[in-house]
JSON list of C-alpha atoms in Angstrom, two decimals:
[
{"chain": "A", "resi": 1, "resn": "ASN", "atom": "CA", "xyz": [15.31, -18.85, 9.83]},
{"chain": "A", "resi": 2, "resn": "ALA", "atom": "CA", "xyz": [12.18, -20.14, 8.15]},
{"chain": "A", "resi": 3, "resn": "GLY", "atom": "CA", "xyz": [11.04, -16.71, 6.88]},
{"chain": "A", "resi": 4, "resn": "VAL", "atom": "CA", "xyz": [7.36, -16.84, 5.89]},
{"chain": "A", "resi": 5, "resn": "THR", "atom": "CA", "xyz": [5.61, -20.18, 6.29]},
{"chain": "A", "resi": 6, "resn": "GLN", "atom": "CA", "xyz": [2.21, -20.95, 4.77]},
{"chain": "A", "resi": 7, "resn": "THR", "atom": "CA", "xyz": [-0.01, -23.95, 5.32]},
{"chain": "A", "resi": 8, "resn": "PRO", "atom": "CA", "xyz": [-1.44, -25.89, 3.63]},
{"chain": "A", "resi": 9, "resn": "LYS", "atom": "CA", "xyz": [0.49, -25.93, 0.36]},
{"chain": "A", "resi": 10, "resn": "PHE", "atom": "CA", "xyz": [-2.35, -27.59, -1.54]},
{"chain": "A", "resi": 11, "resn": "GLN", "atom": "CA", "xyz": [-6.08, -27.82, -0.89]},
{"chain": "A", "resi": 12, "resn": "VAL", "atom": "CA", "xyz": [-9.11, -28.94, -2.85]},
{"chain": "A", "resi": 13, "resn": "LEU", "atom": "CA", "xyz": [-12.52, -27.75, -1.68]},
{"chain": "A", "resi": 14, "resn": "LYS", "atom": "CA", "xyz": [-16.07, -28.18, -2.82]},
{"chain": "A", "resi": 15, "resn": "THR", "atom": "CA", "xyz": [-18.21, -25.12, -3.43]},
{"chain": "A", "resi": 16, "resn": "GLY", "atom": "CA", "xyz": [-19.59, -23.86, -0.14]},
{"chain": "A", "resi": 17, "resn": "GLN", "atom": "CA", "xyz": [-16.95, -25.39, 2.09]},
{"chain": "A", "resi": 18, "resn": "SER", "atom": "CA", "xyz": [-14.85, -23.24, 4.39]},
{"chain": "A", "resi": 19, "resn": "MET", "atom": "CA", "xyz": [-11.16, -23.25, 5.15]},
{"chain": "A", "resi": 20, "resn": "THR", "atom": "CA", "xyz": [-8.41, -21.18, 6.71]},
{"chain": "A", "resi": 21, "resn": "LEU", "atom": "CA", "xyz": [-4.97, -20.53, 5.27]},
{"chain": "A", "resi": 22, "resn": "GLN", "atom": "CA", "xyz": [-2.36, -20.05, 7.93]},
{"chain": "A", "resi": 23, "resn": "CYS", "atom": "CA", "xyz": [0.70, -17.82, 7.70]},
{"chain": "A", "resi": 24, "resn": "ALA", "atom": "CA", "xyz": [3.52, -17.18, 10.15]},
{"chain": "A", "resi": 25, "resn": "GLN", "atom": "CA", "xyz": [6.68, -15.11, 9.90]},
{"chain": "A", "resi": 26, "resn": "ASP", "atom": "CA", "xyz": [9.69, -15.18, 12.17]},
{"chain": "A", "resi": 27, "resn": "MET", "atom": "CA", "xyz": [11.36, -11.93, 11.06]},
{"chain": "A", "resi": 28, "resn": "ASN", "atom": "CA", "xyz": [9.64, -9.62, 13.57]},
{"chain": "A", "resi": 29, "resn": "HIS", "atom": "CA", "xyz": [7.95, -7.75, 10.72]},
{"chain": "A", "resi": 30, "resn": "ASN", "atom": "CA", "xyz": [5.09, -5.41, 11.54]},
{"chain": "A", "resi": 31, "resn": "SER", "atom": "CA", "xyz": [3.16, -5.67, 8.26]},
{"chain": "A", "resi": 32, "resn": "MET", "atom": "CA", "xyz": [1.65, -8.78, 6.73]},
{"chain": "A", "resi": 33, "resn": "TYR", "atom": "CA", "xyz": [-0.27, -9.33, 3.50]},
{"chain": "A", "resi": 34, "resn": "TRP", "atom": "CA", "xyz": [-2.39, -11.84, 1.64]},
{"chain": "A", "resi": 35, "resn": "TYR", "atom": "CA", "xyz": [-2.26, -11.84, -2.17]},
{"chain": "A", "resi": 36, "resn": "ARG", "atom": "CA", "xyz": [-3.83, -14.03, -4.79]},
{"chain": "A", "resi": 37, "resn": "GLN", "atom": "CA", "xyz": [-2.11, -14.80, -8.08]},
{"chain": "A", "resi": 38, "resn": "ASP", "atom": "CA", "xyz": [-4.09, -15.62, -11.19]},
{"chain": "A", "resi": 39, "resn": "PRO", "atom": "CA", "xyz": [-2.77, -16.08, -14.74]},
{"chain": "A", "resi": 40, "resn": "GLY", "atom": "CA", "xyz": [-2.45, -12.78, -16.57]},
{"chain": "A", "resi": 41, "resn": "MET", "atom": "CA", "xyz": [-3.52, -10.75, -13.55]},
{"chain": "A", "resi": 42, "resn": "GLY", "atom": "CA", "xyz": [-0.36, -10.57, -11.50]},
{"chain": "A", "resi": 43, "resn": "LEU", "atom": "CA", "xyz": [-0.70, -10.34, -7.74]},
{"chain": "A", "resi": 44, "resn": "ARG", "atom": "CA", "xyz": [-3.79, -8.76, -6.26]},
{"chain": "A", "resi": 45, "resn": "LEU", "atom": "CA", "xyz": [-3.97, -7.73, -2.63]},
{"chain": "A", "resi": 46, "resn": "ILE", "atom": "CA", "xyz": [-6.78, -9.33, -0.65]},
{"chain": "A", "resi": 47, "resn": "TYR", "atom": "CA", "xyz": [-6.15, -7.97, 2.85]},
{"chain": "A", "resi": 48, "resn": "TYR", "atom": "CA", "xyz": [-3.24, -6.59, 4.76]},
{"chain": "A", "resi": 49, "resn": "SER", "atom": "CA", "xyz": [-2.33, -5.85, 8.34]},
{"chain": "A", "resi": 50, "resn": "ALA", "atom": "CA", "xyz": [-0.09, -2.84, 8.91]},
{"chain": "A", "resi": 51, "resn": "SER", "atom": "CA", "xyz": [0.54, -3.82, 12.51]},
{"chain": "A", "resi": 52, "resn": "GLU", "atom": "CA", "xyz": [-0.70, -6.19, 15.17]},
{"chain": "A", "resi": 53, "resn": "GLY", "atom": "CA", "xyz": [-4.35, -5.48, 15.89]},
{"chain": "A", "resi": 54, "resn": "THR", "atom": "CA", "xyz": [-5.18, -3.82, 12.57]},
{"chain": "A", "resi": 55, "resn": "THR", "atom": "CA", "xyz": [-6.44, -5.17, 9.27]},
{"chain": "A", "resi": 56, "resn": "ASP", "atom": "CA", "xyz": [-7.47, -3.42, 6.06]},
{"chain": "A", "resi": 57, "resn": "LYS", "atom": "CA", "xyz": [-9.09, -4.41, 2.81]},
{"chain": "A", "resi": 58, "resn": "GLY", "atom": "CA", "xyz": [-7.07, -4.58, -0.34]},
{"chain": "A", "resi": 59, "resn": "GLU", "atom": "CA", "xyz": [-8.14, -4.72, -3.96]},
{"chain": "A", "resi": 60, "resn": "VAL", "atom": "CA", "xyz": [-10.17, -7.96, -3.85]},
{"chain": "A", "resi": 61, "resn": "PRO", "atom": "CA", "xyz": [-11.48, -8.61, -0.30]},
{"chain": "A", "resi": 62, "resn": "ASN", "atom": "CA", "xyz": [-14.95, -9.99, -1.11]},
{"chain": "A", "resi": 63, "resn": "GLY", "atom": "CA", "xyz": [-15.43, -13.55, 0.08]},
{"chain": "A", "resi": 64, "resn": "TYR", "atom": "CA", "xyz": [-12.49, -13.46, 2.50]},
{"chain": "A", "resi": 65, "resn": "ASN", "atom": "CA", "xyz": [-11.86, -12.64, 6.13]},
{"chain": "A", "resi": 66, "resn": "VAL", "atom": "CA", "xyz": [-8.57, -12.27, 7.97]},
{"chain": "A", "resi": 67, "resn": "SER", "atom": "CA", "xyz": [-7.27, -12.39, 11.51]},
{"chain": "A", "resi": 68, "resn": "ARG", "atom": "CA", "xyz": [-4.00, -10.97, 12.77]},
{"chain": "A", "resi": 69, "resn": "LEU", "atom": "CA", "xyz": [-3.63, -13.37, 15.66]},
{"chain": "A", "resi": 70, "resn": "ASN", "atom": "CA", "xyz": [-0.40, -11.83, 16.97]},
{"chain": "A", "resi": 71, "resn": "LYS", "atom": "CA", "xyz": [2.65, -10.19, 15.46]},
{"chain": "A", "resi": 72, "resn": "ARG", "atom": "CA", "xyz": [3.79, -13.45, 13.85]},
{"chain": "A", "resi": 73, "resn": "GLU", "atom": "CA", "xyz": [0.56, -14.88, 12.48]},
{"chain": "A", "resi": 74, "resn": "PHE", "atom": "CA", "xyz": [-1.96, -13.71, 9.87]},
{"chain": "A", "resi": 75, "resn": "SER", "atom": "CA", "xyz": [-4.67, -16.08, 8.69]},
{"chain": "A", "resi": 76, "resn": "LEU", "atom": "CA", "xyz": [-7.01, -15.92, 5.69]},
{"chain": "A", "resi": 77, "resn": "ARG", "atom": "CA", "xyz": [-10.44, -17.53, 5.86]},
{"chain": "A", "resi": 78, "resn": "LEU", "atom": "CA", "xyz": [-12.82, -18.49, 3.10]},
{"chain": "A", "resi": 79, "resn": "GLU", "atom": "CA", "xyz": [-16.24, -18.87, 4.71]},
{"chain": "A", "resi": 80, "resn": "SER", "atom": "CA", "xyz": [-18.05, -20.30, 1.68]},
{"chain": "A", "resi": 81, "resn": "ALA", "atom": "CA", "xyz": [-15.66, -21.17, -1.11]},
{"chain": "A", "resi": 82, "resn": "ALA", "atom": "CA", "xyz": [-16.58, -20.45, -4.74]},
{"chain": "A", "resi": 83, "resn": "PRO", "atom": "CA", "xyz": [-14.91, -21.64, -7.96]},
{"chain": "A", "resi": 84, "resn": "SER", "atom": "CA", "xyz": [-13.80, -18.03, -8.59]},
{"chain": "A", "resi": 85, "resn": "GLN", "atom": "CA", "xyz": [-11.54, -18.37, -5.56]},
{"chain": "A", "resi": 86, "resn": "THR", "atom": "CA", "xyz": [-9.47, -21.05, -7.25]},
{"chain": "A", "resi": 87, "resn": "SER", "atom": "CA", "xyz": [-6.04, -19.46, -7.18]},
{"chain": "A", "resi": 88, "resn": "VAL", "atom": "CA", "xyz": [-2.57, -19.47, -5.71]},
{"chain": "A", "resi": 89, "resn": "TYR", "atom": "CA", "xyz": [-2.46, -17.55, -2.46]},
{"chain": "A", "resi": 90, "resn": "PHE", "atom": "CA", "xyz": [0.67, -15.89, -1.15]},
{"chain": "A", "resi": 91, "resn": "CYS", "atom": "CA", "xyz": [1.34, -14.53, 2.29]},
{"chain": "A", "resi": 92, "resn": "ALA", "atom": "CA", "xyz": [4.01, -11.87, 2.62]},
{"chain": "A", "resi": 93, "resn": "SER", "atom": "CA", "xyz": [5.51, -9.72, 5.33]},
{"chain": "A", "resi": 94, "resn": "SER", "atom": "CA", "xyz": [7.48, -6.51, 5.44]},
{"chain": "A", "resi": 95, "resn": "LYS", "atom": "CA", "xyz": [9.06, -4.17, 7.93]},
{"chain": "A", "resi": 96, "resn": "ILE", "atom": "CA", "xyz": [7.50, -0.80, 7.24]},
{"chain": "A", "resi": 97, "resn": "PRO", "atom": "CA", "xyz": [9.44, 2.09, 8.79]},
{"chain": "A", "resi": 98, "resn": "VAL", "atom": "CA", "xyz": [7.74, 4.04, 11.55]},
{"chain": "A", "resi": 99, "resn": "GLY", "atom": "CA", "xyz": [5.93, 6.94, 9.90]},
{"chain": "A", "resi": 100, "resn": "GLY", "atom": "CA", "xyz": [5.25, 5.02, 6.72]},
{"chain": "A", "resi": 101, "resn": "GLY", "atom": "CA", "xyz": [7.10, 4.92, 3.42]},
{"chain": "A", "resi": 102, "resn": "ASN", "atom": "CA", "xyz": [7.06, 1.46, 1.93]},
{"chain": "A", "resi": 103, "resn": "THR", "atom": "CA", "xyz": [10.75, 1.17, 1.24]},
{"chain": "A", "resi": 104, "resn": "GLY", "atom": "CA", "xyz": [11.10, -2.27, 2.72]},
{"chain": "A", "resi": 105, "resn": "GLU", "atom": "CA", "xyz": [10.91, -5.36, 0.61]},
{"chain": "A", "resi": 106, "resn": "LEU", "atom": "CA", "xyz": [8.20, -7.98, 0.81]},
{"chain": "A", "resi": 107, "resn": "PHE", "atom": "CA", "xyz": [9.17, -11.46, 1.90]},
{"chain": "A", "resi": 108, "resn": "PHE", "atom": "CA", "xyz": [6.90, -14.13, 0.44]},
{"chain": "A", "resi": 109, "resn": "GLY", "atom": "CA", "xyz": [5.88, -17.60, 1.45]},
{"chain": "A", "resi": 110, "resn": "GLU", "atom": "CA", "xyz": [5.93, -20.43, -1.09]},
{"chain": "A", "resi": 111, "resn": "GLY", "atom": "CA", "xyz": [2.23, -20.19, -1.82]},
{"chain": "A", "resi": 112, "resn": "SER", "atom": "CA", "xyz": [-0.91, -22.21, -1.23]},
{"chain": "A", "resi": 113, "resn": "ARG", "atom": "CA", "xyz": [-2.65, -23.70, -4.27]},
{"chain": "A", "resi": 114, "resn": "LEU", "atom": "CA", "xyz": [-6.40, -23.79, -3.75]},
{"chain": "A", "resi": 115, "resn": "THR", "atom": "CA", "xyz": [-8.86, -25.46, -6.10]},
{"chain": "A", "resi": 116, "resn": "VAL", "atom": "CA", "xyz": [-12.59, -25.03, -5.58]},
{"chain": "A", "resi": 117, "resn": "LEU", "atom": "CA", "xyz": [-14.75, -27.53, -7.44]},
{"chain": "B", "resi": 1, "resn": "ALA", "atom": "CA", "xyz": [-3.95, 6.10, -7.88]},
{"chain": "B", "resi": 2, "resn": "GLN", "atom": "CA", "xyz": [-0.79, 4.07, -8.08]},
{"chain": "B", "resi": 3, "resn": "SER", "atom": "CA", "xyz": [-0.40, 1.52, -10.84]},
{"chain": "B", "resi": 4, "resn": "VAL", "atom": "CA", "xyz": [2.19, -0.44, -12.76]},
{"chain": "B", "resi": 5, "resn": "THR", "atom": "CA", "xyz": [2.19, -1.47, -16.41]},
{"chain": "B", "resi": 6, "resn": "GLN", "atom": "CA", "xyz": [4.49, -4.18, -17.68]},
{"chain": "B", "resi": 7, "resn": "LEU", "atom": "CA", "xyz": [4.71, -4.21, -21.46]},
{"chain": "B", "resi": 8, "resn": "GLY", "atom": "CA", "xyz": [4.96, -7.70, -22.87]},
{"chain": "B", "resi": 9, "resn": "SER", "atom": "CA", "xyz": [3.55, -10.62, -20.93]},
{"chain": "B", "resi": 10, "resn": "HIS", "atom": "CA", "xyz": [6.06, -12.95, -22.61]},
{"chain": "B", "resi": 11, "resn": "VAL", "atom": "CA", "xyz": [9.63, -12.17, -23.64]},
{"chain": "B", "resi": 12, "resn": "SER", "atom": "CA", "xyz": [12.04, -14.60, -25.31]},
{"chain": "B", "resi": 13, "resn": "VAL", "atom": "CA", "xyz": [15.77, -14.02, -25.63]},
{"chain": "B", "resi": 14, "resn": "SER", "atom": "CA", "xyz": [18.68, -16.18, -26.72]},
{"chain": "B", "resi": 15, "resn": "GLU", "atom": "CA", "xyz": [21.22, -17.24, -24.15]},
{"chain": "B", "resi": 16, "resn": "GLY", "atom": "CA", "xyz": [23.89, -14.52, -23.97]},
{"chain": "B", "resi": 17, "resn": "ALA", "atom": "CA", "xyz": [21.61, -11.82, -25.38]},
{"chain": "B", "resi": 18, "resn": "LEU", "atom": "CA", "xyz": [20.45, -8.65, -23.65]},
{"chain": "B", "resi": 19, "resn": "VAL", "atom": "CA", "xyz": [17.44, -8.95, -21.38]},
{"chain": "B", "resi": 20, "resn": "LEU", "atom": "CA", "xyz": [15.08, -5.94, -21.30]},
{"chain": "B", "resi": 21, "resn": "LEU", "atom": "CA", "xyz": [11.85, -6.10, -19.32]},
{"chain": "B", "resi": 22, "resn": "ARG", "atom": "CA", "xyz": [9.73, -2.96, -19.34]},
{"chain": "B", "resi": 23, "resn": "CYS", "atom": "CA", "xyz": [7.89, -1.34, -16.45]},
{"chain": "B", "resi": 24, "resn": "ASN", "atom": "CA", "xyz": [6.04, 1.96, -16.36]},
{"chain": "B", "resi": 25, "resn": "TYR", "atom": "CA", "xyz": [4.46, 3.31, -13.22]},
{"chain": "B", "resi": 26, "resn": "SER", "atom": "CA", "xyz": [1.90, 5.86, -12.20]},
{"chain": "B", "resi": 27, "resn": "SER", "atom": "CA", "xyz": [2.29, 7.70, -8.93]},
{"chain": "B", "resi": 28, "resn": "SER", "atom": "CA", "xyz": [1.33, 11.18, -7.79]},
{"chain": "B", "resi": 29, "resn": "VAL", "atom": "CA", "xyz": [4.33, 11.44, -5.44]},
{"chain": "B", "resi": 30, "resn": "PRO", "atom": "CA", "xyz": [7.90, 10.12, -5.65]},
{"chain": "B", "resi": 31, "resn": "PRO", "atom": "CA", "xyz": [7.63, 6.35, -5.96]},
{"chain": "B", "resi": 32, "resn": "TYR", "atom": "CA", "xyz": [9.43, 3.41, -4.47]},
{"chain": "B", "resi": 33, "resn": "LEU", "atom": "CA", "xyz": [9.94, 0.79, -7.17]},
{"chain": "B", "resi": 34, "resn": "PHE", "atom": "CA", "xyz": [10.73, -2.89, -6.98]},
{"chain": "B", "resi": 35, "resn": "TRP", "atom": "CA", "xyz": [11.47, -5.82, -9.24]},
{"chain": "B", "resi": 36, "resn": "TYR", "atom": "CA", "xyz": [10.69, -9.32, -8.02]},
{"chain": "B", "resi": 37, "resn": "VAL", "atom": "CA", "xyz": [11.43, -12.70, -9.61]},
{"chain": "B", "resi": 38, "resn": "GLN", "atom": "CA", "xyz": [9.34, -15.84, -9.29]},
{"chain": "B", "resi": 39, "resn": "TYR", "atom": "CA", "xyz": [10.72, -19.25, -10.19]},
{"chain": "B", "resi": 40, "resn": "PRO", "atom": "CA", "xyz": [8.24, -22.07, -10.89]},
{"chain": "B", "resi": 41, "resn": "ASN", "atom": "CA", "xyz": [6.25, -23.16, -7.87]},
{"chain": "B", "resi": 42, "resn": "GLN", "atom": "CA", "xyz": [7.96, -20.67, -5.59]},
{"chain": "B", "resi": 43, "resn": "GLY", "atom": "CA", "xyz": [7.16, -17.38, -3.96]},
{"chain": "B", "resi": 44, "resn": "LEU", "atom": "CA", "xyz": [8.51, -14.07, -5.15]},
{"chain": "B", "resi": 45, "resn": "GLN", "atom": "CA", "xyz": [11.93, -12.79, -4.15]},
{"chain": "B", "resi": 46, "resn": "LEU", "atom": "CA", "xyz": [13.38, -9.32, -4.46]},
{"chain": "B", "resi": 47, "resn": "LEU", "atom": "CA", "xyz": [15.77, -8.60, -7.33]},
{"chain": "B", "resi": 48, "resn": "LEU", "atom": "CA", "xyz": [16.29, -4.91, -6.65]},
{"chain": "B", "resi": 49, "resn": "LYS", "atom": "CA", "xyz": [14.60, -1.76, -5.43]},
{"chain": "B", "resi": 50, "resn": "TYR", "atom": "CA", "xyz": [14.68, 2.00, -5.93]},
{"chain": "B", "resi": 51, "resn": "THR", "atom": "CA", "xyz": [13.93, 4.17, -2.92]},
{"chain": "B", "resi": 52, "resn": "SER", "atom": "CA", "xyz": [15.05, 7.66, -4.02]},
{"chain": "B", "resi": 53, "resn": "ALA", "atom": "CA", "xyz": [18.81, 7.16, -3.86]},
{"chain": "B", "resi": 54, "resn": "ALA", "atom": "CA", "xyz": [20.86, 6.45, -7.02]},
{"chain": "B", "resi": 55, "resn": "THR", "atom": "CA", "xyz": [18.71, 6.19, -10.14]},
{"chain": "B", "resi": 56, "resn": "LEU", "atom": "CA", "xyz": [20.69, 3.21, -11.46]},
{"chain": "B", "resi": 57, "resn": "VAL", "atom": "CA", "xyz": [20.08, 0.31, -9.16]},
{"chain": "B", "resi": 58, "resn": "LYS", "atom": "CA", "xyz": [22.02, -2.94, -9.20]},
{"chain": "B", "resi": 59, "resn": "GLY", "atom": "CA", "xyz": [20.46, -6.13, -7.96]},
{"chain": "B", "resi": 60, "resn": "ILE", "atom": "CA", "xyz": [21.18, -9.80, -7.62]},
{"chain": "B", "resi": 61, "resn": "ASN", "atom": "CA", "xyz": [22.15, -12.15, -10.45]},
{"chain": "B", "resi": 62, "resn": "GLY", "atom": "CA", "xyz": [23.55, -9.34, -12.62]},
{"chain": "B", "resi": 63, "resn": "PHE", "atom": "CA", "xyz": [20.29, -7.47, -13.07]},
{"chain": "B", "resi": 64, "resn": "GLU", "atom": "CA", "xyz": [19.98, -3.71, -12.90]},
{"chain": "B", "resi": 65, "resn": "ALA", "atom": "CA", "xyz": [17.26, -1.12, -13.44]},
{"chain": "B", "resi": 66, "resn": "GLU", "atom": "CA", "xyz": [17.22, 2.59, -14.08]},
{"chain": "B", "resi": 67, "resn": "PHE", "atom": "CA", "xyz": [14.66, 4.98, -12.64]},
{"chain": "B", "resi": 68, "resn": "LYS", "atom": "CA", "xyz": [13.66, 7.59, -15.23]},
{"chain": "B", "resi": 69, "resn": "LYS", "atom": "CA", "xyz": [11.26, 10.11, -13.78]},
{"chain": "B", "resi": 70, "resn": "SER", "atom": "CA", "xyz": [10.66, 11.89, -17.10]},
{"chain": "B", "resi": 71, "resn": "GLU", "atom": "CA", "xyz": [9.54, 8.61, -18.68]},
{"chain": "B", "resi": 72, "resn": "THR", "atom": "CA", "xyz": [7.90, 7.20, -15.51]},
{"chain": "B", "resi": 73, "resn": "SER", "atom": "CA", "xyz": [9.82, 4.03, -16.20]},
{"chain": "B", "resi": 74, "resn": "PHE", "atom": "CA", "xyz": [11.86, 1.47, -14.29]},
{"chain": "B", "resi": 75, "resn": "HIS", "atom": "CA", "xyz": [13.01, -1.04, -16.90]},
{"chain": "B", "resi": 76, "resn": "LEU", "atom": "CA", "xyz": [14.96, -4.13, -15.87]},
{"chain": "B", "resi": 77, "resn": "THR", "atom": "CA", "xyz": [18.04, -5.16, -17.83]},
{"chain": "B", "resi": 78, "resn": "LYS", "atom": "CA", "xyz": [20.75, -7.78, -17.84]},
{"chain": "B", "resi": 79, "resn": "PRO", "atom": "CA", "xyz": [23.58, -7.69, -20.38]},
{"chain": "B", "resi": 80, "resn": "SER", "atom": "CA", "xyz": [23.77, -11.41, -21.00]},
{"chain": "B", "resi": 81, "resn": "ALA", "atom": "CA", "xyz": [20.92, -13.85, -20.40]},
{"chain": "B", "resi": 82, "resn": "HIS", "atom": "CA", "xyz": [21.55, -17.17, -18.72]},
{"chain": "B", "resi": 83, "resn": "MET", "atom": "CA", "xyz": [19.33, -20.21, -18.83]},
{"chain": "B", "resi": 84, "resn": "SER", "atom": "CA", "xyz": [18.74, -19.86, -15.09]},
{"chain": "B", "resi": 85, "resn": "ASP", "atom": "CA", "xyz": [17.11, -16.44, -15.68]},
{"chain": "B", "resi": 86, "resn": "ALA", "atom": "CA", "xyz": [13.98, -18.10, -17.08]},
{"chain": "B", "resi": 87, "resn": "ALA", "atom": "CA", "xyz": [11.24, -17.06, -14.66]},
{"chain": "B", "resi": 88, "resn": "GLU", "atom": "CA", "xyz": [8.34, -14.67, -14.11]},
{"chain": "B", "resi": 89, "resn": "TYR", "atom": "CA", "xyz": [9.27, -11.08, -13.31]},
{"chain": "B", "resi": 90, "resn": "PHE", "atom": "CA", "xyz": [7.07, -8.59, -11.51]},
{"chain": "B", "resi": 91, "resn": "CYS", "atom": "CA", "xyz": [7.41, -4.85, -11.15]},
{"chain": "B", "resi": 92, "resn": "ALA", "atom": "CA", "xyz": [5.84, -3.22, -8.09]},
{"chain": "B", "resi": 93, "resn": "VAL", "atom": "CA", "xyz": [5.32, 0.31, -6.82]},
{"chain": "B", "resi": 94, "resn": "SER", "atom": "CA", "xyz": [4.57, 1.95, -3.52]},
{"chain": "B", "resi": 95, "resn": "ASP", "atom": "CA", "xyz": [4.92, 5.45, -2.14]},
{"chain": "B", "resi": 96, "resn": "ALA", "atom": "CA", "xyz": [4.25, 7.51, 0.95]},
{"chain": "B", "resi": 97, "resn": "ASN", "atom": "CA", "xyz": [0.54, 7.65, 0.12]},
{"chain": "B", "resi": 98, "resn": "THR", "atom": "CA", "xyz": [-0.13, 3.95, -0.38]},
{"chain": "B", "resi": 99, "resn": "GLY", "atom": "CA", "xyz": [-0.69, 3.15, 3.27]},
{"chain": "B", "resi": 100, "resn": "ASN", "atom": "CA", "xyz": [1.64, 0.16, 3.52]},
{"chain": "B", "resi": 101, "resn": "GLN", "atom": "CA", "xyz": [0.36, -1.25, 0.23]},
{"chain": "B", "resi": 102, "resn": "PHE", "atom": "CA", "xyz": [2.37, -2.39, -2.77]},
{"chain": "B", "resi": 103, "resn": "TYR", "atom": "CA", "xyz": [0.90, -2.49, -6.29]},
{"chain": "B", "resi": 104, "resn": "PHE", "atom": "CA", "xyz": [2.10, -5.14, -8.73]},
{"chain": "B", "resi": 105, "resn": "GLY", "atom": "CA", "xyz": [2.17, -5.36, -12.49]},
{"chain": "B", "resi": 106, "resn": "THR", "atom": "CA", "xyz": [0.75, -8.37, -14.30]},
{"chain": "B", "resi": 107, "resn": "GLY", "atom": "CA", "xyz": [4.17, -9.92, -14.78]},
{"chain": "B", "resi": 108, "resn": "THR", "atom": "CA", "xyz": [6.47, -10.82, -17.67]},
{"chain": "B", "resi": 109, "resn": "SER", "atom": "CA", "xyz": [7.44, -14.40, -18.36]},
{"chain": "B", "resi": 110, "resn": "LEU", "atom": "CA", "xyz": [11.04, -14.63, -19.57]},
{"chain": "B", "resi": 111, "resn": "THR", "atom": "CA", "xyz": [12.09, -17.56, -21.74]},
{"chain": "B", "resi": 112, "resn": "VAL", "atom": "CA", "xyz": [15.78, -18.09, -22.50]},
{"chain": "B", "resi": 113, "resn": "ILE", "atom": "CA", "xyz": [16.51, -19.99, -25.69]},
{"chain": "B", "resi": 114, "resn": "PRO", "atom": "CA", "xyz": [19.70, -22.08, -25.74]}
]
């Protein structure tokens, strides 16, 4: 199994350009997440989707949009990229038990390195 | 609100020495606690987790962690460091109130000195 697959792995953008990061998981997980990782700040949640058809803001949603296309796919879009969005982006998925209780582990993709000039 | 504090952004140990990485959490209800490891240019992978069963949790690669409610801590230990343990380690917390969210600490970079 591939697990969580992210594309692209590397991208360089100019300020104001747009792009979409794609993520797909093949583990039949209900929840999917987008995090950004910056030095000294750990992982910060951008958006998440608890189940197909729902999305919710995380800690740092400004400047981003997401789409839960189906159960497998969760994309992250930057409409007008800014240098502050230079980061490593991670997609993750998890199987959250019915009724809640986040006891399941997160499975991560390998990351997408984005540089905005 | 839930939060995680990892004391020490960088820890260095000699090969064969004890590894101790510290994690303190804040949660208003019983927490679920996790340790993840990140090797260079890779995603995170689970080392171990505590979900209200035994307070001493054993994980992969010889790591273990003990949940101490009185100290709100979940420190990660390994008796003898190996060169392959050099990586970034993240503590994370969730609970029944976090709405499918997980909260991560800022990470601790472990260096193993030969």
